[in-house]
XYZ file of C-alpha atoms in Angstrom:
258
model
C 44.358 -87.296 -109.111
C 44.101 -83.940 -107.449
C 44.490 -82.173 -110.530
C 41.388 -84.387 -112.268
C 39.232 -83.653 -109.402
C 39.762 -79.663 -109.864
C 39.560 -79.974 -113.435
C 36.249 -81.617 -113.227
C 34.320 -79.882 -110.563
C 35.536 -76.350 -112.081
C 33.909 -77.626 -115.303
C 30.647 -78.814 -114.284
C 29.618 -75.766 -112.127
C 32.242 -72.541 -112.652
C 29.505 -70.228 -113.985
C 30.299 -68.351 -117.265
C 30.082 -65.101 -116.122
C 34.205 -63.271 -115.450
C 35.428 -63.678 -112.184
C 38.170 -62.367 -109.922
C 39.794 -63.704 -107.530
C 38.523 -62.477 -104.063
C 40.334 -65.140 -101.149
C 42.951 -68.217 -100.614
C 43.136 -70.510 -97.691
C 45.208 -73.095 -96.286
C 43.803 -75.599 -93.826
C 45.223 -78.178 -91.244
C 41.991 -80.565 -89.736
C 43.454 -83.066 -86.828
C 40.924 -85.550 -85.277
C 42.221 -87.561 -82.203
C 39.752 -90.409 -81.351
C 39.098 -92.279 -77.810
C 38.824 -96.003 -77.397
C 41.588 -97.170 -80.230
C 39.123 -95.694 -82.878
C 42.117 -94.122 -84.656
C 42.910 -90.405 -85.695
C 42.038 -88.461 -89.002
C 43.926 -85.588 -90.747
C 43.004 -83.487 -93.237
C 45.273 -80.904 -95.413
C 43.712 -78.632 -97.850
C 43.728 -75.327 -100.055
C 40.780 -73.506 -101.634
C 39.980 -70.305 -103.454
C 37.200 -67.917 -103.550
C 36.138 -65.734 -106.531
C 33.394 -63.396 -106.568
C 31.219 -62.635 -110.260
C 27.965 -60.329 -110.677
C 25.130 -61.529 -108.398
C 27.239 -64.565 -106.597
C 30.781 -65.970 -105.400
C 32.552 -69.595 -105.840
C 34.538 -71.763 -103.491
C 36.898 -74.590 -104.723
C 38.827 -77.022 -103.113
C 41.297 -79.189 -102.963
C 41.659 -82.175 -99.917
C 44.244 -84.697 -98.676
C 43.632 -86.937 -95.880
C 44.448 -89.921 -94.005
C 42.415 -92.116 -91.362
C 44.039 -94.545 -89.605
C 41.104 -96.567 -87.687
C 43.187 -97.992 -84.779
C 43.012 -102.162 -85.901
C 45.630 -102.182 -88.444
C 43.314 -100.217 -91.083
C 44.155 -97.387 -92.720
C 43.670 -95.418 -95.680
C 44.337 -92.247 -97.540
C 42.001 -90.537 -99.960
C 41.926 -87.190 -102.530
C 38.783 -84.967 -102.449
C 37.991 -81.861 -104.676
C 34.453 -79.610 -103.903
C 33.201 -76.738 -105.420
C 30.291 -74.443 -104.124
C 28.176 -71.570 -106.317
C 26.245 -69.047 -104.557
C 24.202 -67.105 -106.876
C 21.371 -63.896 -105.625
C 18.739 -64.562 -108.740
C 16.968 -61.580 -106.894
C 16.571 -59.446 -103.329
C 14.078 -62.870 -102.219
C 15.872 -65.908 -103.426
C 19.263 -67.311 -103.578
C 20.638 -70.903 -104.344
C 23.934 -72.234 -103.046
C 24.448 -75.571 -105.339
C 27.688 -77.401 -105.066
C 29.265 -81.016 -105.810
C 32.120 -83.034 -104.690
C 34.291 -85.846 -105.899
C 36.501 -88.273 -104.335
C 38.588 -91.556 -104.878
C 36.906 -94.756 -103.496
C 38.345 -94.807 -99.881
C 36.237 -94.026 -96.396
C 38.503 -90.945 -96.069
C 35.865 -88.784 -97.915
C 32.537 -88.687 -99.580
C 33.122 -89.889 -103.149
C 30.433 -88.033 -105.089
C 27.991 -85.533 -103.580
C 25.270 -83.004 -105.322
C 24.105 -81.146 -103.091
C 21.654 -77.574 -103.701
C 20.260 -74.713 -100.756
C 16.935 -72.182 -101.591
C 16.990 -69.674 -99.339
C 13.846 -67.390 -99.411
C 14.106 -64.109 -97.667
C 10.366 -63.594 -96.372
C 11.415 -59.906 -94.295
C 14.450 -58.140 -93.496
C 16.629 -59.704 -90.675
C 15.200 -63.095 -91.491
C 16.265 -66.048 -94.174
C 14.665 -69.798 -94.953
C 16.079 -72.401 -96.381
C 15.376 -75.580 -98.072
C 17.829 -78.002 -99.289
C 18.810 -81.378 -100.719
C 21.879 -83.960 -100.934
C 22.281 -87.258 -102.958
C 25.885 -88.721 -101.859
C 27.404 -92.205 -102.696
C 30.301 -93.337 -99.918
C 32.957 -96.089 -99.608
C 31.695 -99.260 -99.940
C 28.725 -98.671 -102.314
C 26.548 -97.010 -99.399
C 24.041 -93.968 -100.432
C 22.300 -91.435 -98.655
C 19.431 -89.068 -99.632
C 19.290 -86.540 -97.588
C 16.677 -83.000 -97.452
C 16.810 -80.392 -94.412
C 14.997 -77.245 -93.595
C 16.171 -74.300 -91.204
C 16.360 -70.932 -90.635
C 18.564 -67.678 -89.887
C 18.091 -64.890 -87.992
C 20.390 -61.562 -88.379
C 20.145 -58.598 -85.312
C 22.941 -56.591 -85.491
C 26.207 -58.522 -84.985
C 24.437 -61.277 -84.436
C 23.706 -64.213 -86.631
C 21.248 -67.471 -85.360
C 21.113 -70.463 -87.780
C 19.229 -73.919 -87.048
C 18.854 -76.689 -89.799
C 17.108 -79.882 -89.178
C 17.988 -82.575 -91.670
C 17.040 -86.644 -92.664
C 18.738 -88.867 -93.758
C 18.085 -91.815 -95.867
C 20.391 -94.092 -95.669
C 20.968 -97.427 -97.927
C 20.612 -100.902 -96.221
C 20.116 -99.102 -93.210
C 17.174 -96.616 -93.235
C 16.519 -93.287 -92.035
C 18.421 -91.160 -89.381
C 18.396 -87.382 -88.555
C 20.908 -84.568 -87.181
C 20.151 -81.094 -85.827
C 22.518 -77.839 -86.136
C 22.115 -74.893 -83.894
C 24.634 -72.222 -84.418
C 25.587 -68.573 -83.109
C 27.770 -66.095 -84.696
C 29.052 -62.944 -83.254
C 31.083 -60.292 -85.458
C 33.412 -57.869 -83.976
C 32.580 -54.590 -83.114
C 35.045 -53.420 -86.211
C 37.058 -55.248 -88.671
C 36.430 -58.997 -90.591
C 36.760 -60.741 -87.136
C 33.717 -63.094 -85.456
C 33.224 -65.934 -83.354
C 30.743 -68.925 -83.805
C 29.297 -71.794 -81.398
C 27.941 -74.834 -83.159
C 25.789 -77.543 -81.236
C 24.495 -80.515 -83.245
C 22.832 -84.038 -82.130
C 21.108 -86.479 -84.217
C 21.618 -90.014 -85.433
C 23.485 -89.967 -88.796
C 27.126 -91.028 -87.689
C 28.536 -90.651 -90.838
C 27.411 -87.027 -90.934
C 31.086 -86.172 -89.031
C 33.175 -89.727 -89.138
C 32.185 -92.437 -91.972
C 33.587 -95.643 -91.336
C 33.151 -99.008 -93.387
C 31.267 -101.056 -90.772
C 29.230 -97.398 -88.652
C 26.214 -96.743 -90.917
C 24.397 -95.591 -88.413
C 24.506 -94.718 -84.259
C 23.741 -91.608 -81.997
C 25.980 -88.580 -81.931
C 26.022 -85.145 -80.233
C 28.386 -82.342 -81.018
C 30.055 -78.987 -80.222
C 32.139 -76.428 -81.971
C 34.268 -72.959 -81.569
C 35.219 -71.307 -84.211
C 37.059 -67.745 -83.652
C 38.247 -66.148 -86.703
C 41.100 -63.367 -85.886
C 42.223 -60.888 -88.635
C 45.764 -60.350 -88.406
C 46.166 -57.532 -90.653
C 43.662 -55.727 -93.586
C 44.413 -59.038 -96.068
C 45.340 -62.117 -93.372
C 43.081 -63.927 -90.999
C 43.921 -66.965 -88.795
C 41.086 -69.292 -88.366
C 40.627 -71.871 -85.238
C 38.107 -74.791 -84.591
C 37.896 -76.253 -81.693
C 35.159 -79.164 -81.228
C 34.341 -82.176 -79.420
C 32.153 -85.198 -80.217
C 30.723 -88.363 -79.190
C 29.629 -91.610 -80.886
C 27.177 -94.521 -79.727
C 27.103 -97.175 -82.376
C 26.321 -100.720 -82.703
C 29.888 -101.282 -82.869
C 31.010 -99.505 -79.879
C 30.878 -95.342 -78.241
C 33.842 -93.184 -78.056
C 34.453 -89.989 -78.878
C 36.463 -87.387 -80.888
C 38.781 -84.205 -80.069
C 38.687 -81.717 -82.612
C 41.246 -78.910 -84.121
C 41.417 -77.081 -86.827
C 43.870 -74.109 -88.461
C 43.840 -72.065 -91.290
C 45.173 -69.459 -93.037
C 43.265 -67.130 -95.353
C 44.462 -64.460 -97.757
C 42.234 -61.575 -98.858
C 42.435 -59.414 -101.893
């Protein structure tokens, strides 16, 4: 299954221009949740290859979700993601993702990013997302945002709706902060997000919709020229029609430069 998924994403959006390969990364994603609302974990590997004018990003996923009642399930996902600079004012990031028919993942996703760079220091962005989840549900989905860059500093905000099938619209907000080292590949990054669109960060077969807030810190520590160690730390909480809780967040990986 794993290997079909690869095959197929590579296919449908590896650009034909020669590549090399530029980064690999390991990943470990552990979700505990409150109220008997289960746990989730995530394994995964990916690779990053640079050509003229724009970089690619595949990978591979394997998780499990265990919802606390007896249900559980575990799922494969494969995702690939093209960045391409058609010029010094606009660049696309268009990607697509695949995955078997369980609520452990998305099962298909197109999803495409215009980013319009008006002055220096400054970048807008427009975007769009058609995904199809367990259960026959579908969501359309189009955001706007923005990104500032002084110095070591980097300031992103997206707002995005949602469409959702059977069950209308919904919307999410994403306010982030990144701060690189003085020297080196090293940076840390806040995230804060709130919105409506429970799916956006745990789908389950019977939560379509429901309030959610969220928040996020990300340090990524080089541990020599090639190696970096990556940690996530977040927290987030759920208000649904079928109950609130919340979630405890961690993630590690490992990522190899060439």
């Amino acid at each position: 299954m794993k290997k079909t998924l690869l095959l197929a994403i590579l296919s449908a959006v590896t650009p034909v221009h020669s590549m090399s390969l530029d980064e690999l990364a390991l990943g470990y994603d552990y979700t505990d949740y409150s109220g008997g609302y289960g746990k989730r974990n995530v394994s995964q590997v990916g690779i990053k290859s640079l050509f003229n004018q724009g970089a690619m990003v595949a990978s591979l996923a394997q998780g499990y979700r265990d919802y606390g009642h007896g249900d559980s399930f575990h799922g494969s996902h494969g995702k690939a993601t093209v960045w391409y600079d058609w010029n010094s004012v606009l660049s696309t990031r268009t990607g697509l993702s695949m995955g078997d028919n369980s609520p452990v993942f998305v099962r298909r996703e197109i999803f495409s990013d215009f980013n319009l760079k008006p002055v220096k220091g400054a970048v807008l962005t427009l975007g769009g997302r058609h995904a199809q989840y367990y259960a026959g549900a579908e969501v359309n989905g189009w955001s706007v945002g923005g990104s500032l860059y002084h110095g070591p500093l980097i300031l992103n905000y997206r707002y995005t709706g949602y469409n959702t099938s059977g069950v209308g619209s919904s919307y999410s907000h994403l306010v982030s902060a990144r701060l690189k080292d003085r020297s080196g590949r090293g940076y840390t990054q806040l995230y804060v997000g709130t919105g409506t669109g429970a799916y956006t960060y745990d789908w389950s077969p019977v939560v379509k919709n429901g309030k959610l807030h969220s928040i996020s810190l990300k340090r990524s520590q080089p541990l020599t020229d090639k190696i970096s160690l990556d940690l996530v730390l977040a927290r987030q909480w759920f208000d649904t029609p079928v109950g609130s809780y919340n979630g405890i967040n961690g993630q590690l990986g490992v990522v190899w430069a060439w």
